[in-house]
Amino acid sequence: MSSDNIHSVLTETRLFAPQPDFVARARLDADGLSALHAAAAADHVGFWAGLARKELGWQTPFTEALDSTQAPNYRWFADGHLNVSANCLDRHLGARGDKIAIRFEGEQGDVATYTYRQLHGEVCKLANALKSLGIGRGDRVVIYMPMVPEAVMAMQACARIGAIHSVVFGGFSASSLRDRIEDAGAKLLITADGGHRAGHIVELKKAADEALAEGCATISKVLVLKRTGHTVNLDPDRDLWWHTLLAEQSDRCDPEWVSAEHPLFLLYTSGSTGKPKGIQHSSGGYLLGATVTCQWVFDLRDDDVFWCTADVGWITGHSYVAYGPLSNGATILMYEGAPTVPDAGRFWKICQDHGVTIFYTAPTAIRALMKLGDEWPVKYDLSKLRLLGSVGEPINPEAWMWYHTAIGKQKLPIVDTWWQTETGSIMISPVPGAVPTKPGSCTKPLPGIAVEVVDENGEAVADANMGGYLVITKPWPSMLRTIWNDNDRYIKTYWSQFQGRCYVAGDSVHRDADGYHWIMGRVDDVLNVSGHRLGTMEVESALVAHPRVAEAAVVGRPHEIKGESVFAFVVCKGLRPSGDEARQLTQELRDWVAKDIGALARPDDIRFAENLPKTRSGKIMRRLLRSIARDEQITQDTSTLENPGIVEQLARKD
Ligand code: WTA
C-alpha cells in the first residue's frame, strides 16, 4: 500500500484529563513523566542502562549497554548475566514470600492461589523435572496449555534453566502446532489433557497426539498436566504425567545464569507469507521492557490485583501475565475460560470476587460485552477497579466511551496501549496519571521509545492531517532480536524499507496536531481478527490445500465485534458451485480452515467465482476484493484487469 492510501478519517475531539485523586497517588504524574522523557532524550542508551541497573537483579552487571556493531541485530546489556525467573520469583521471597502471586479461577468456578513462595517451589520442581528429562540451556520447549497457573509455571521453569520456550495458543490446530514444533526444533512438549472453554473440553492432548503422529522428530518427551481428568491416550514411551514426575522433585533449583542476550522465548506470529515467523526475544532487555511498562502504564503497586485477560499464547500474556507483573512482585489474576460462561456477567463477577483493581483486555471483548447490555456490569461491585486498559487493535470511540462509562463509571483512566509481538512491551500509551486521553488514540510514545510517522520515501510527515508509516528510529531493549532460523527475513521484513534506518512496524498511523497517535491499521496482508494477527496467505494456503479448491484470495471485512472478519474468494476446480452445493462446500471449507489453522481463522464469508481479478502481470487486485467484500460501489479503475468482466460475478451474492 502506498502512503497516498493512508488518509486519516477520525476527527475525535473529546479529551479526558486524569482525575485528581488518581494523579495524587500515581507513580508518575506529568512532571515525573516529563523528567523521564527529558532523560531519555538527553541520553537514550544511558537512560535504558540506568533503568536496567535499577529495575533488574543482575548476577554479573553489564559493562556495555548497547552493542550496535551487528545492527539491526542489536544487543543490549550483553555481557551482563541474570536469570528471568530469579527476577520474577526469588527476589520477592524476602519481602513478599507470603504475598499472593497468582489468583486463579477456572471456568467451572474452581479457585486456586499461589503465594510467591509456593509459586517459586512449584517452578523449581518443574525446572528440576525438565532437567531430569535432559532439557537444558538453549533447548526449545513448546508449551500448549490451557490458561491455568501451570502454564506460567512452565514458562518460568524454562526461563529458570535457560531453556527457550515457545508457547502455542491452545486454540491452534494440530497442524499449526506441528509447524511450530518443527520450526523451533523443540525437544519437549508440555501440554494438558485438556482445558475448559465455553462449556466444552478443549482436547489439547488429542491435538498434540495428532501433531506428533507425523514429523516432529525432535520431540523426545511429552509432559502432560492433568486438568480436566477425562480419558486421554498416554504413550508409555513418550508421555509423562506432570504430577507423577513433579512428586519426585526437590522444590529448590538454582537458577541458570545467562547472558542478557540469551533467548528467553520464541513466539510465532503471522506475517505476509504463509509461514508464521518465530519472533525471538532476549532475557534482559525483554524483561526490562515488561517490568518498567507495568510501572509506567499500569501504575502497578503492591496492593493491586492485576488482571490481563490475554491468553499466554499471545505476547500480551507473556509480557503482562507471565513476566512483567511478577517481576514487579504484583498479584495477578488468571481466568481459564470464556467471558460469557455461564452468562455475560462473568468478567465483572470475577472483578468483584477477586477485588481486581487493574483490568486489561482487548477491544473485541469490550465490543462483545457492550453488545450484551449495560445490565450486566451494574449487577456487580466494580468499586475496586482503578484503571482500565485496551490492547490488540484500534479501539473505536464508541467502545471506548462504553468502557469509560459502563465499567469506568466516568472516572477511571483508560490506557489504550499500542505495541506488537515484535516490540515485546508497550510502546505508545497514555501514562494514566499524566496524559489526558482521547477516545480511540493510543496517545504518545513512552519514554525511551522513538516513534516517527514517515511517508513512502522515509521522510517525516509534517502535515497533521496526513497519515504515514509507523516507524521506530532508535533501538529499544525489549525489541525482537531476530526471526528464529531466518535472520534474512528479519532484516527484510522490518529493516529494509527505509535503507535500514528504522524499524518498520507494518502499521499506518496518523499523528494529530497535539502529537497524539491514531493507529489506522496494517499496511501489509495481515488481518486483525479479534485482536489476533492472521496472515491472509496462511488462510489462502489452507484453502488451496482442499481438493476442490484451485485458487483463493482472502481479505478482511470490517466486523462489529471482531474488528475484522475473514472473507474468502474461492475458485473451484471444475464448475463454479451454486445453490445447495455452494452452501455445502462453504460449510466444508469453513470447517477445513478452522481445522487446519484454528477456529480464529474460520472464514465468515466464502464467495465462489470462476476467476480472481488479476492484473496483466498476474497480481491479484486485493484492493478491489476488499471493496467487493465491503459491498462498496466499485470506483477503482478496472481497465488494467486481465478479466474485467469478473468484477460483476464477484459482487454477486448467489
Ligand atoms: C495492532 C499485540 C491499534 C497493530 C500486542 C499491531 C493495535 C498489531 C493496538 C500487533 C492498539 C495492537 N491500537 N492497533 N492499541 N495494539 N494493535 O503482535 O496493528 O498480536 O501491529 O501484538 O496489533 O499485534 P500483536
Short mmCIF file of N, CA, C and O and ligand atoms in Angstrom, two decimals, residues 267 269-270 314-316 320 360 363 390-395 415-423 426 428 440-442 505-508 518-523 526 528 531-533, ligand 1:
data_model
loop_
_atom_site.label_atom_id
_atom_site.label_comp_id
_atom_site.label_asym_id
_atom_site.label_seq_id
_atom_site.Cartn_x
_atom_site.Cartn_y
_atom_site.Cartn_z
N LEU A 267 8.08 -16.71 19.87
CA LEU A 267 6.63 -16.68 19.78
C LEU A 267 6.28 -16.48 18.31
O LEU A 267 6.73 -15.52 17.69
N THR A 269 4.25 -15.64 15.05
CA THR A 269 3.20 -14.70 14.70
C THR A 269 3.08 -14.64 13.18
O THR A 269 4.01 -14.99 12.46
N SER A 270 1.91 -14.18 12.72
CA SER A 270 1.65 -14.18 11.29
C SER A 270 2.34 -13.02 10.60
O SER A 270 2.44 -11.93 11.13
N TRP A 314 -0.35 -15.56 23.53
CA TRP A 314 -0.09 -14.33 22.79
C TRP A 314 0.96 -13.51 23.54
O TRP A 314 1.19 -13.70 24.72
N ILE A 315 1.52 -12.55 22.86
CA ILE A 315 2.57 -11.75 23.50
C ILE A 315 2.04 -11.02 24.74
O ILE A 315 2.73 -10.87 25.74
N THR A 316 0.78 -10.59 24.68
CA THR A 316 0.23 -9.86 25.83
C THR A 316 0.25 -10.76 27.08
O THR A 316 0.53 -10.29 28.19
N TYR A 320 2.42 -9.37 30.12
CA TYR A 320 1.57 -8.81 31.18
C TYR A 320 0.79 -9.85 31.97
O TYR A 320 -0.12 -9.51 32.72
N TYR A 360 -7.23 -5.28 32.06
CA TYR A 360 -6.60 -5.03 30.75
C TYR A 360 -7.15 -6.04 29.77
O TYR A 360 -6.98 -7.25 29.97
N PRO A 363 -10.22 -4.77 22.61
CA PRO A 363 -11.43 -4.13 22.11
C PRO A 363 -12.51 -5.11 21.67
O PRO A 363 -13.70 -4.87 21.87
N SER A 390 -6.60 -1.35 27.23
CA SER A 390 -7.05 -1.96 25.97
C SER A 390 -5.83 -2.25 25.11
O SER A 390 -4.86 -1.49 25.11
N VAL A 391 -5.89 -3.34 24.37
CA VAL A 391 -4.75 -3.73 23.53
C VAL A 391 -5.17 -4.63 22.38
O VAL A 391 -6.14 -5.36 22.49
N GLY A 392 -4.43 -4.56 21.30
CA GLY A 392 -4.56 -5.56 20.24
C GLY A 392 -5.07 -5.04 18.92
O GLY A 392 -4.81 -5.61 17.88
N GLU A 393 -5.82 -3.96 18.96
CA GLU A 393 -6.37 -3.39 17.73
C GLU A 393 -6.86 -1.99 18.09
O GLU A 393 -7.00 -1.66 19.27
N PRO A 394 -7.16 -1.20 17.08
CA PRO A 394 -7.68 0.13 17.40
C PRO A 394 -9.01 -0.02 18.15
O PRO A 394 -9.82 -0.88 17.79
N ILE A 395 -9.20 0.75 19.19
CA ILE A 395 -10.49 0.72 19.88
C ILE A 395 -11.33 1.86 19.31
O ILE A 395 -10.91 3.01 19.32
N VAL A 415 -6.08 3.16 29.48
CA VAL A 415 -4.83 3.17 28.73
C VAL A 415 -4.99 2.30 27.48
O VAL A 415 -5.19 1.10 27.56
N ASP A 416 -4.96 2.96 26.34
CA ASP A 416 -5.03 2.27 25.05
C ASP A 416 -3.59 2.08 24.61
O ASP A 416 -2.90 3.03 24.27
N THR A 417 -3.14 0.81 24.66
CA THR A 417 -1.71 0.52 24.53
C THR A 417 -1.38 -0.04 23.16
O THR A 417 -1.88 -1.11 22.81
N TRP A 418 -0.55 0.65 22.42
CA TRP A 418 -0.11 0.12 21.12
C TRP A 418 1.24 -0.56 21.26
O TRP A 418 2.19 0.03 21.79
N TRP A 419 1.31 -1.77 20.78
CA TRP A 419 2.59 -2.48 20.69
C TRP A 419 2.39 -3.73 19.87
O TRP A 419 1.31 -3.94 19.32
N GLN A 420 3.41 -4.57 19.76
CA GLN A 420 3.37 -5.75 18.90
C GLN A 420 4.17 -6.89 19.52
O GLN A 420 5.01 -6.66 20.39
N THR A 421 3.93 -8.08 19.00
CA THR A 421 4.74 -9.24 19.40
C THR A 421 6.22 -8.86 19.30
O THR A 421 7.02 -9.18 20.18
N GLU A 422 6.56 -8.17 18.24
CA GLU A 422 7.95 -7.82 17.96
C GLU A 422 8.52 -6.80 18.95
O GLU A 422 9.72 -6.80 19.21
N THR A 423 7.67 -5.91 19.44
CA THR A 423 8.22 -4.84 20.30
C THR A 423 8.41 -5.33 21.73
O THR A 423 9.07 -4.66 22.52
N ILE A 426 4.88 -2.53 25.75
CA ILE A 426 4.07 -1.40 25.29
C ILE A 426 4.96 -0.25 24.82
O ILE A 426 5.95 0.09 25.48
N ILE A 428 3.46 2.78 22.70
CA ILE A 428 2.71 4.04 22.68
C ILE A 428 1.49 3.84 23.56
O ILE A 428 0.71 2.91 23.35
N GLY A 440 -9.96 6.50 21.31
CA GLY A 440 -9.52 5.97 20.02
C GLY A 440 -8.06 6.26 19.72
O GLY A 440 -7.52 5.75 18.75
N SER A 441 -7.41 7.05 20.56
CA SER A 441 -5.99 7.34 20.34
C SER A 441 -5.15 6.65 21.41
O SER A 441 -5.48 6.70 22.60
N CYS A 442 -4.03 6.06 21.00
CA CYS A 442 -3.11 5.46 21.99
C CYS A 442 -2.15 6.54 22.52
O CYS A 442 -1.20 6.23 23.22
N ALA A 505 7.05 -0.93 11.54
CA ALA A 505 6.11 -1.73 12.33
C ALA A 505 5.06 -2.44 11.47
O ALA A 505 4.47 -3.42 11.91
N GLY A 506 4.81 -1.91 10.26
CA GLY A 506 3.77 -2.53 9.44
C GLY A 506 2.39 -1.94 9.68
O GLY A 506 1.40 -2.42 9.14
N ASP A 507 2.31 -0.90 10.50
CA ASP A 507 1.04 -0.22 10.74
C ASP A 507 1.08 1.16 10.11
O ASP A 507 2.14 1.78 10.01
N SER A 508 -0.09 1.68 9.75
CA SER A 508 -0.17 3.08 9.36
C SER A 508 -0.73 3.86 10.54
O SER A 508 -1.47 3.31 11.38
N TRP A 518 -2.92 7.98 16.22
CA TRP A 518 -4.15 7.25 15.89
C TRP A 518 -3.73 6.14 14.94
O TRP A 518 -3.36 6.41 13.79
N ILE A 519 -3.78 4.90 15.42
CA ILE A 519 -3.37 3.77 14.58
C ILE A 519 -4.50 3.49 13.59
O ILE A 519 -5.66 3.39 13.98
N MET A 520 -4.12 3.38 12.32
CA MET A 520 -5.16 3.18 11.31
C MET A 520 -5.26 1.74 10.84
O MET A 520 -6.24 1.36 10.22
N GLY A 521 -4.27 0.92 11.11
CA GLY A 521 -4.36 -0.50 10.72
C GLY A 521 -3.09 -0.95 10.04
O GLY A 521 -2.13 -0.20 9.91
N ARG A 522 -3.10 -2.20 9.59
CA ARG A 522 -1.92 -2.79 8.98
C ARG A 522 -1.77 -2.30 7.55
O ARG A 522 -2.75 -2.05 6.86
N VAL A 523 -0.54 -2.21 7.10
CA VAL A 523 -0.32 -1.87 5.70
C VAL A 523 0.12 -3.10 4.89
O VAL A 523 0.37 -3.00 3.72
N VAL A 526 -1.89 -8.57 6.46
CA VAL A 526 -2.16 -9.20 7.74
C VAL A 526 -3.49 -8.68 8.24
O VAL A 526 -3.74 -7.48 8.22
N ASN A 528 -6.48 -8.43 11.32
CA ASN A 528 -6.56 -8.41 12.77
C ASN A 528 -7.95 -8.88 13.15
O ASN A 528 -8.91 -8.13 13.13
N GLY A 531 -8.41 -9.11 17.53
CA GLY A 531 -7.15 -8.76 18.17
C GLY A 531 -6.02 -9.73 17.86
O GLY A 531 -4.92 -9.59 18.37
N HIS A 532 -6.29 -10.74 17.03
CA HIS A 532 -5.24 -11.70 16.70
C HIS A 532 -4.78 -11.53 15.27
O HIS A 532 -5.57 -11.41 14.36
N ARG A 533 -3.48 -11.55 15.10
CA ARG A 533 -2.93 -11.37 13.76
C ARG A 533 -3.09 -12.63 12.95
O ARG A 533 -2.79 -13.72 13.42
C1 WTA B 1 -2.43 -3.92 16.32
C2 WTA B 1 -0.45 -7.32 20.26
C3 WTA B 1 -4.32 -0.10 17.45
C4 WTA B 1 -1.43 -3.30 15.38
C5 WTA B 1 0.14 -6.56 21.45
C6 WTA B 1 -0.17 -4.08 15.66
C7 WTA B 1 -3.16 -2.04 17.81
C8 WTA B 1 -0.70 -5.46 15.92
C9 WTA B 1 -3.07 -1.76 19.20
C10 WTA B 1 0.19 -6.28 16.79
C11 WTA B 1 -3.70 -0.56 19.67
C12 WTA B 1 -2.04 -3.63 18.79
N1 WTA B 1 -4.29 0.23 18.76
N2 WTA B 1 -3.77 -1.22 16.96
N3 WTA B 1 -3.70 -0.22 20.96
N4 WTA B 1 -2.37 -2.76 19.77
N5 WTA B 1 -2.52 -3.22 17.61
O1 WTA B 1 1.65 -8.80 17.54
O2 WTA B 1 -1.86 -3.49 14.05
O3 WTA B 1 -0.61 -9.62 18.33
O4 WTA B 1 0.75 -4.07 14.60
O5 WTA B 1 0.58 -7.73 19.42
O6 WTA B 1 -1.98 -5.26 16.54
O7 WTA B 1 -0.42 -7.48 17.15
P1 WTA B 1 0.31 -8.50 18.09
#
